[in-house]
XYZ file of N, CA and C in Angstrom:
681
model
N 10.701 41.720 129.245
C 9.540 42.626 129.260
C 9.760 43.776 128.289
N 10.978 44.346 128.324
C 11.247 45.461 127.428
C 11.201 45.014 125.980
N 11.687 43.750 125.751
C 11.681 43.249 124.365
C 10.259 43.074 123.861
N 9.401 42.535 124.710
C 8.021 42.340 124.265
C 7.318 43.672 124.102
N 7.685 44.644 124.933
C 7.088 45.977 124.808
C 7.483 46.622 123.489
N 8.744 46.404 123.047
C 9.193 46.958 121.760
C 8.427 46.355 120.594
N 8.190 45.066 120.677
C 7.438 44.383 119.610
C 6.040 44.952 119.505
N 5.409 45.200 120.653
C 4.045 45.765 120.659
C 4.035 47.151 120.036
N 5.086 47.948 120.336
C 5.147 49.276 119.737
C 5.257 49.210 118.218
N 6.134 48.285 117.735
C 6.274 48.125 116.276
C 4.971 47.647 115.637
N 4.310 46.755 116.313
C 3.032 46.268 115.769
C 2.022 47.394 115.701
N 2.022 48.234 116.742
C 1.086 49.364 116.763
C 1.394 50.343 115.644
N 2.721 50.590 115.415
C 3.103 51.510 114.334
C 2.695 50.975 112.951
N 2.927 49.684 112.749
C 2.552 49.072 111.460
C 1.046 49.172 111.239
N 0.292 48.911 112.315
C -1.168 48.967 112.215
C -1.633 50.381 111.878
N -1.028 51.360 112.541
C -1.377 52.762 112.265
C -1.038 53.127 110.822
N 0.132 52.628 110.338
C 0.553 52.923 108.960
C -0.466 52.395 107.936
N -0.856 51.125 108.101
C -1.818 50.537 107.154
C -3.177 51.213 107.247
N -3.546 51.606 108.460
C -4.820 52.301 108.624
C -4.787 53.645 107.911
N -3.653 54.343 108.008
C -3.514 55.635 107.334
C -3.584 55.472 105.805
N -2.893 54.427 105.307
C -2.931 54.165 103.861
C -4.349 53.851 103.400
N -5.060 53.055 104.157
C -6.433 52.677 103.825
C -7.329 53.911 103.744
N -7.193 54.789 104.772
C -8.020 55.998 104.800
C -7.683 56.924 103.625
N -6.383 56.984 103.281
C -5.966 57.839 102.159
C -6.595 57.369 100.848
N -6.594 56.054 100.617
C -7.198 55.510 99.396
C -8.700 55.749 99.362
N -9.344 55.641 100.504
C -10.783 55.876 100.587
C -11.110 57.311 100.198
N -10.337 58.257 100.752
C -10.554 59.668 100.441
C -10.296 59.955 98.965
N -9.242 59.330 98.409
C -8.912 59.520 97.006
C -10.018 59.019 96.099
N -10.597 57.880 96.444
C -11.674 57.287 95.641
C -12.912 58.175 95.645
N -13.242 58.689 96.829
C -14.410 59.570 96.945
C -14.199 60.827 96.112
N -12.980 61.374 96.173
C -12.675 62.590 95.439
C -12.755 62.371 93.932
N -12.269 61.199 93.458
C -12.321 60.885 92.020
C -13.756 60.739 91.554
N -14.562 60.058 92.373
C -15.975 59.887 92.005
C -16.650 61.234 91.890
N -16.318 62.150 92.812
C -16.927 63.474 92.815
C -16.541 64.241 91.546
N -15.242 64.194 91.216
C -14.760 64.923 90.041
C -15.339 64.356 88.753
N -15.367 63.020 88.632
C -15.933 62.400 87.437
C -17.409 62.726 87.301
N -18.087 62.774 88.451
C -19.503 63.133 88.427
C -19.706 64.534 87.920
N -18.785 65.462 88.299
C -18.892 66.824 87.803
C -18.662 66.902 86.305
N -17.748 66.056 85.807
C -17.413 66.085 84.380
C -18.542 65.522 83.532
N -19.069 64.359 83.942
C -20.040 63.656 83.106
C -21.487 63.884 83.517
N -21.682 64.439 84.693
C -23.041 64.564 85.191
C -23.889 65.496 84.360
N -23.284 66.481 83.691
C -24.043 67.453 82.927
C -24.236 67.054 81.473
N -23.653 65.916 81.055
C -23.789 65.473 79.669
C -25.158 64.852 79.470
N -25.984 65.406 78.558
C -27.326 64.845 78.355
C -27.255 63.459 77.731
N -28.095 62.587 78.164
C -28.154 61.228 77.627
C -29.281 61.155 76.613
N -28.940 60.817 75.377
C -29.949 60.725 74.333
C -30.788 59.473 74.522
N -32.091 59.653 74.380
C -32.991 58.517 74.491
C -33.020 57.757 73.168
N -32.776 56.478 73.228
C -32.789 55.628 72.034
C -34.198 55.088 71.841
N -34.764 55.259 70.654
C -36.114 54.736 70.425
C -36.181 53.244 70.711
N -37.220 52.833 71.388
C -37.352 51.427 71.759
C -37.925 50.598 70.621
N -38.546 51.262 69.619
C -39.103 50.507 68.512
C -39.122 51.364 67.257
N -39.147 50.728 66.111
C -39.271 51.423 64.845
C -40.731 51.432 64.433
N -41.149 52.538 63.827
C -42.526 52.617 63.362
C -42.756 51.590 62.267
N -43.920 50.961 62.292
C -44.282 49.992 61.263
C -45.524 50.478 60.553
N -45.466 50.456 59.229
C -46.593 50.904 58.439
C -47.256 49.716 57.745
N -48.466 49.921 57.272
C -49.258 48.850 56.684
C -48.494 48.142 55.570
N -48.576 46.825 55.573
C -47.907 45.962 54.587
C -46.385 46.095 54.622
N -45.855 46.738 55.676
C -44.412 46.897 55.774
C -43.854 47.985 54.877
N -44.684 48.955 54.492
C -44.223 50.045 53.642
C -43.166 50.873 54.358
N -42.343 51.555 53.577
C -41.276 52.381 54.146
C -41.817 53.686 54.716
N -43.014 54.085 54.318
C -43.648 55.288 54.856
C -45.160 55.141 54.726
N -45.916 55.882 55.536
C -47.371 55.730 55.492
C -47.978 56.390 54.260
N -49.143 55.912 53.875
C -49.869 56.514 52.760
C -50.735 57.661 53.270
N -50.975 58.661 52.427
C -51.830 59.771 52.850
C -53.293 59.342 52.951
N -54.081 60.189 53.538
C -55.514 59.946 53.673
C -56.120 59.723 52.295
N -57.061 58.782 52.211
C -57.732 58.527 50.943
C -56.947 57.649 49.991
N -55.970 56.895 50.516
C -55.174 55.981 49.695
C -55.073 54.621 50.382
N -54.940 53.587 49.568
C -54.741 52.229 50.068
C -53.253 51.878 49.990
N -52.706 51.369 51.086
C -51.315 50.923 51.097
C -51.210 49.539 50.466
N -50.222 49.343 49.608
C -50.028 48.016 49.031
C -48.555 47.697 48.886
N -48.269 46.415 48.896
C -46.927 45.919 48.621
C -47.072 44.556 47.970
N -46.268 44.289 46.957
C -46.394 43.015 46.256
C -45.057 42.566 45.697
N -44.979 41.281 45.416
C -43.761 40.704 44.855
C -44.146 39.620 43.856
N -43.362 39.511 42.813
C -43.569 38.434 41.849
C -43.077 37.117 42.431
N -43.306 36.031 41.718
C -42.776 34.749 42.142
C -41.273 34.682 41.949
N -40.641 33.750 42.642
C -39.200 33.514 42.504
C -39.005 32.201 41.769
N -38.530 32.304 40.516
C -38.363 31.121 39.667
C -39.666 30.317 39.651
N -39.564 29.003 39.865
C -40.781 28.173 39.942
C -40.934 27.614 41.354
N -40.292 28.296 42.325
C -40.213 27.764 43.686
C -41.122 28.505 44.656
N -40.968 29.829 44.728
C -41.726 30.630 45.690
C -42.767 31.457 44.951
N -44.003 31.342 45.383
C -45.087 32.052 44.725
C -45.093 33.536 45.020
N -45.888 34.299 44.280
C -45.979 35.739 44.500
C -46.728 36.071 45.786
N -46.644 37.335 46.181
C -47.338 37.792 47.384
C -47.942 39.157 47.116
N -49.195 39.328 47.509
C -49.901 40.592 47.328
C -50.520 40.996 48.661
N -50.184 42.206 49.125
C -50.703 42.728 50.395
C -51.380 44.068 50.136
N -52.533 44.275 50.743
C -53.247 45.539 50.649
C -53.805 45.903 52.018
N -53.496 47.115 52.473
C -54.006 47.595 53.761
C -53.707 46.622 54.901
N -52.509 46.068 54.879
C -52.029 45.146 55.915
C -52.713 43.781 55.870
N -53.425 43.495 54.807
C -54.052 42.183 54.626
C -53.382 41.467 53.464
N -52.849 40.288 53.709
C -52.245 39.496 52.634
C -53.376 38.858 51.828
N -53.486 39.275 50.576
C -54.561 38.788 49.723
C -54.191 37.474 49.039
N -52.934 37.366 48.623
C -52.471 36.164 47.938
C -51.035 35.859 48.365
N -50.744 34.580 48.580
C -49.377 34.163 48.922
C -49.307 32.645 48.926
N -48.090 32.150 48.972
C -47.901 30.714 49.081
C -48.416 30.177 50.395
N -48.290 30.970 51.454
C -48.771 30.549 52.766
C -50.294 30.392 52.753
N -50.976 31.284 52.052
C -52.436 31.203 51.963
C -52.883 30.123 50.979
N -51.920 29.597 50.228
C -52.192 28.513 49.283
C -53.228 28.906 48.227
N -53.117 30.160 47.746
C -54.046 30.602 46.697
C -53.310 31.239 45.516
N -52.045 30.814 45.308
C -51.281 31.266 44.145
C -50.882 30.057 43.304
N -50.532 30.331 42.044
C -50.140 29.232 41.169
C -49.386 29.728 39.953
N -48.925 28.810 39.156
C -48.159 29.158 37.955
C -49.004 29.998 37.016
N -48.377 31.035 36.451
C -49.073 31.884 35.500
C -49.291 33.283 36.023
N -50.481 33.845 35.744
C -50.836 35.187 36.189
C -51.764 35.087 37.394
N -51.330 35.673 38.505
C -52.113 35.691 39.739
C -52.812 37.038 39.856
N -54.115 37.016 40.124
C -54.905 38.246 40.099
C -55.743 38.385 41.371
N -55.709 39.582 41.941
C -56.583 39.926 43.067
C -57.435 41.120 42.647
N -58.735 41.004 42.831
C -59.663 42.087 42.523
C -60.121 42.731 43.830
N -60.070 44.057 43.869
C -60.370 44.796 45.094
C -61.376 45.911 44.795
N -62.302 46.113 45.691
C -63.258 47.216 45.578
C -62.490 48.543 45.687
N -62.561 49.342 44.653
C -61.778 50.573 44.612
C -62.230 51.637 45.590
N -63.425 51.485 46.142
C -63.941 52.461 47.094
C -63.677 52.052 48.539
N -63.881 50.764 48.853
C -63.763 50.295 50.234
C -62.437 49.598 50.534
N -61.771 49.084 49.499
C -60.550 48.314 49.710
C -60.819 46.857 50.051
N -62.071 46.445 50.025
C -62.423 45.059 50.343
C -62.052 44.136 49.184
N -61.586 42.937 49.523
C -61.246 41.944 48.509
C -62.515 41.399 47.866
N -62.537 41.358 46.544
C -63.673 40.799 45.800
C -63.428 39.327 45.500
N -62.291 39.043 44.877
C -61.931 37.642 44.594
C -60.473 37.555 44.174
N -59.935 36.337 44.237
C -58.578 36.061 43.743
C -58.632 34.839 42.847
N -57.689 34.762 41.929
C -57.590 33.578 41.068
C -56.233 33.604 40.371
N -55.852 32.482 39.802
C -54.621 32.429 39.012
C -54.878 31.605 37.763
N -54.114 31.939 36.701
C -54.362 31.354 35.392
C -53.051 30.853 34.796
N -53.001 29.543 34.569
C -51.807 28.885 34.053
C -51.653 29.217 32.578
N -50.615 29.989 32.258
C -50.391 30.389 30.873
C -49.325 29.533 30.187
N -49.018 28.403 30.807
C -48.128 27.423 30.177
C -48.928 26.226 29.663
N -49.751 25.665 30.527
C -50.526 24.482 30.129
C -52.029 24.717 30.189
N -52.436 25.927 30.590
C -53.857 26.205 30.742
C -54.484 26.769 29.475
N -55.736 27.232 29.631
C -56.512 27.773 28.516
C -56.678 29.276 28.715
N -56.210 30.071 27.777
C -56.284 31.520 27.906
C -57.720 32.009 27.950
N -58.657 31.218 27.424
C -60.062 31.643 27.423
C -60.623 31.765 28.842
N -60.089 30.995 29.792
C -60.545 31.134 31.172
C -60.114 32.491 31.734
N -58.930 32.950 31.343
C -58.467 34.274 31.745
C -59.335 35.357 31.116
N -59.623 35.207 29.843
C -60.449 36.203 29.139
C -61.834 36.295 29.775
N -62.418 35.158 30.084
C -63.734 35.144 30.732
C -63.685 35.860 32.070
N -62.623 35.616 32.832
C -62.450 36.271 34.125
C -62.335 37.784 33.953
N -61.525 38.226 32.997
C -61.317 39.652 32.782
C -62.616 40.360 32.389
N -63.476 39.657 31.672
C -64.750 40.251 31.233
C -65.705 40.492 32.405
N -65.493 39.806 33.523
C -66.395 39.954 34.671
C -66.013 41.126 35.578
N -64.866 41.729 35.333
C -64.403 42.814 36.212
C -65.284 44.040 36.031
N -65.778 44.555 37.133
C -66.685 45.694 37.094
C -65.935 47.025 37.171
N -66.583 48.060 36.687
C -66.030 49.406 36.709
C -65.650 49.811 38.136
N -64.493 50.437 38.276
C -64.049 50.911 39.582
C -63.287 49.887 40.402
N -63.062 48.708 39.829
C -62.340 47.654 40.538
C -60.830 47.840 40.388
N -60.102 47.717 41.495
C -58.636 47.723 41.455
C -58.182 46.314 41.096
N -57.282 46.210 40.124
C -56.800 44.915 39.643
C -55.307 44.800 39.932
N -54.942 43.783 40.722
C -53.543 43.573 41.098
C -53.066 42.244 40.497
N -51.973 42.276 39.744
C -51.487 41.086 39.045
C -50.005 40.835 39.349
N -49.660 39.565 39.482
C -48.260 39.177 39.710
C -47.997 37.837 39.040
N -46.836 37.699 38.439
C -46.510 36.480 37.702
C -45.768 35.473 38.569
N -45.851 34.224 38.120
C -45.140 33.121 38.779
C -44.763 32.109 37.709
N -43.449 31.845 37.588
C -42.954 30.932 36.552
C -43.297 31.523 35.185
N -43.917 30.757 34.309
C -44.262 31.286 32.984
C -45.678 31.846 32.989
N -45.804 33.062 32.498
C -47.122 33.712 32.495
C -47.501 34.273 31.134
N -46.783 33.884 30.098
C -47.003 34.537 28.808
C -47.227 33.601 27.625
N -46.853 32.353 27.742
C -46.869 31.477 26.566
C -48.247 31.346 25.911
N -49.306 31.359 26.714
C -50.652 31.184 26.165
C -51.397 32.508 25.946
N -50.787 33.618 26.325
C -51.450 34.909 26.117
C -51.647 35.168 24.629
N -52.792 35.723 24.278
C -53.047 36.092 22.887
C -53.359 37.585 22.802
N -53.622 38.064 21.607
C -53.842 39.502 21.410
C -55.057 40.001 22.190
N -56.117 39.194 22.251
C -57.326 39.631 22.956
C -57.056 39.821 24.453
N -56.391 38.845 25.059
C -56.113 38.948 26.500
C -55.156 40.099 26.795
N -54.163 40.288 25.927
C -53.223 41.392 26.127
C -53.923 42.746 25.992
N -54.842 42.845 25.038
C -55.578 44.092 24.836
C -56.424 44.410 26.070
N -57.057 43.392 26.648
C -57.911 43.603 27.817
C -57.094 44.039 29.028
N -55.913 43.458 29.205
C -55.050 43.858 30.330
C -54.480 45.253 30.078
N -54.197 45.554 28.812
C -53.728 46.896 28.471
C -54.771 47.954 28.800
N -56.043 47.614 28.633
C -57.128 48.552 28.943
C -57.278 48.779 30.444
N -56.671 47.922 31.254
C -56.668 48.105 32.705
C -55.535 49.044 33.149
N -54.698 49.472 32.186
C -53.636 50.428 32.479
C -52.225 49.922 32.303
N -52.055 48.690 31.809
C -50.708 48.132 31.658
C -50.012 48.657 30.403
N -48.725 48.969 30.566
C -47.897 49.383 29.431
C -47.004 48.249 28.939
N -46.789 47.241 29.793
C -45.796 46.201 29.487
C -46.396 44.887 29.019
N -47.702 44.727 29.127
C -48.300 43.429 28.821
C -48.042 42.993 27.376
N -47.922 43.946 26.471
C -47.720 43.598 25.060
C -46.354 42.975 24.808
N -45.404 43.211 25.708
C -44.045 42.668 25.523
C -43.720 41.577 26.543
N -44.711 41.144 27.315
C -44.464 40.093 28.307
C -44.112 38.793 27.601
N -42.991 38.187 27.989
C -42.523 36.983 27.319
C -42.363 35.803 28.266
N -41.898 34.706 27.723
C -41.714 33.455 28.447
C -40.833 33.661 29.678
N -41.383 33.332 30.847
C -40.705 33.412 32.144
C -40.249 34.813 32.541
N -40.805 35.833 31.913
C -40.555 37.193 32.407
C -41.205 37.351 33.782
N -40.687 38.258 34.584
C -41.349 38.630 35.828
C -42.065 39.962 35.625
N -43.274 40.049 36.190
C -44.108 41.230 35.963
C -45.070 41.409 37.127
N -45.171 42.625 37.634
C -46.165 42.964 38.659
C -46.856 44.252 38.227
N -48.140 44.347 38.567
C -48.948 45.428 38.002
C -50.163 45.705 38.873
N -50.490 46.993 39.022
C -51.733 47.402 39.667
C -52.432 48.379 38.729
N -53.634 48.019 38.326
C -54.412 48.883 37.445
C -55.852 48.939 37.909
N -56.731 49.276 36.993
C -58.130 49.365 37.376
C -59.058 49.381 36.185
N -60.259 48.889 36.393
C -61.267 48.911 35.337
C -61.817 50.332 35.227
N -61.695 50.890 34.026
C -62.156 52.248 33.795
C -61.062 53.295 33.929
N -59.829 52.873 34.129
C -58.712 53.806 34.242
C -58.542 54.557 32.922
N -58.256 55.854 33.014
C -58.167 56.695 31.811
C -56.737 56.840 31.295
N -55.751 56.531 32.131
C -54.352 56.660 31.730
C -53.611 55.360 32.036
N -52.363 55.302 31.654
C -51.548 54.143 31.983
C -51.181 54.188 33.474
N -51.148 53.020 34.094
C -50.883 52.945 35.529
C -49.413 53.243 35.838
N -49.156 53.956 36.940
C -47.760 54.172 37.367
C -47.213 52.990 38.149
N -48.093 52.026 38.468
C -47.686 50.894 39.302
C -47.461 49.654 38.433
N -46.269 49.551 37.880
C -45.955 48.409 37.023
C -44.457 48.223 36.935
N -44.009 46.966 37.020
C -42.601 46.628 36.834
C -42.511 45.368 35.979
N -41.494 45.318 35.138
C -41.327 44.199 34.205
C -39.832 43.955 34.006
N -39.417 42.708 34.139
C -38.029 42.347 33.875
C -38.017 41.129 32.953
N -37.204 41.208 31.909
C -37.162 40.154 30.902
C -36.352 38.944 31.385
N -36.764 37.802 30.889
C -36.001 36.574 31.075
C -34.823 36.611 30.110
N -33.620 36.736 30.669
C -32.420 36.872 29.847
C -31.314 36.039 30.471
N -30.795 35.105 29.719
C -29.777 34.189 30.237
C -28.536 34.918 30.745
N -28.260 36.098 30.191
C -27.062 36.845 30.589
C -27.253 37.610 31.894
N -28.490 37.911 32.237
C -28.742 38.736 33.424
C -29.602 38.045 34.482
N -30.111 36.856 34.200
C -30.982 36.168 35.162
C -30.274 35.932 36.485
N -31.023 36.121 37.570
C -30.477 35.856 38.900
C -30.524 34.371 39.209
N -31.586 33.728 38.769
C -31.736 32.287 38.945
C -31.531 31.623 37.590
N -31.196 30.366 37.601
C -30.961 29.651 36.340
C -32.282 29.486 35.595
N -32.446 30.253 34.531
C -33.667 30.171 33.728
C -34.741 31.166 34.111
N -34.508 31.970 35.173
C -35.508 32.952 35.602
C -34.836 34.253 36.049
N -35.479 35.386 35.807
C -34.937 36.661 36.303
C -35.192 36.826 37.799
N -34.675 37.912 38.361
C -34.828 38.161 39.796
C -36.269 38.518 40.158
N -36.567 38.418 41.434
C -37.891 38.758 41.945
C -38.107 40.269 41.841
N -39.320 40.647 41.476
C -39.694 42.059 41.456
C -40.509 42.388 42.694
N -40.269 43.558 43.278
C -41.028 44.025 44.430
C -41.486 45.458 44.176
N -42.663 45.767 44.660
C -43.207 47.110 44.442
C -44.127 47.468 45.602
N -44.101 48.729 46.003
C -45.006 49.217 47.039
C -45.499 50.602 46.644
N -46.603 51.009 47.243
C -47.118 52.322 46.911
C -48.469 52.589 47.555
N -49.107 53.664 47.099
C -50.386 54.116 47.639
C -51.384 54.268 46.498
N -52.431 53.479 46.520
C -53.450 53.501 45.478
C -54.537 54.497 45.859
N -54.824 55.481 45.004
C -55.899 56.438 45.332
C -57.243 55.731 45.487
N -57.940 56.050 46.549
C -59.270 55.474 46.785
C -60.255 56.071 45.786
N -61.108 55.211 45.260
C -62.089 55.671 44.292
C -63.122 56.557 44.990
N -63.402 57.702 44.376
C -64.394 58.617 44.894
C -65.605 58.637 43.968
N -66.787 58.526 44.531
C -67.994 58.579 43.719
C -68.146 59.970 43.119
N -68.561 60.038 41.877
C -68.727 61.350 41.230
C -69.857 62.143 41.864
């Protein structure tokens, strides 16, 4: 009886010991949580923006009042056609199936921003007179957007270059075989357009075999105001 009583006492002591250890750890954990809460609880949490602002045609910044947002790219070699976007509307692209080899042109109403027409002119195997006829139909106040694809210069002549120069182009006179060129001008413009990029076809600097790199341009076109 005494032996069994001793065993019970030892069991009771062991149980009390483990219970004390358990309670000590519980108190320690609560105390640590409290202290950590005091340390970090006052630190402000910065709110992370859930989305990035998107502007028309994917521009890097919005255009001011009274301007049309545009973004455009030349063709890539003879594989990917050019793309022209105005006011978040894609006017010409390979997806729309309205681009082709040569000079791609979109005509836009300079007052409303509405699309008038699009067309492309093959300057490798086509007839430059079709381009000249098209250029003669452009009315005063029309915004003219042009982008090249593959070869856009072989059939150009002095008359066609002069007419495009009168739309505000500075580079059309030096446009050569397989050069890349993008341009925004207008019928009746009084100065040279600030919206133009041109890169020469050069075997030493071409990004693609036989073609220069793609050109991209974005900006804000002033809306035409009636006098």
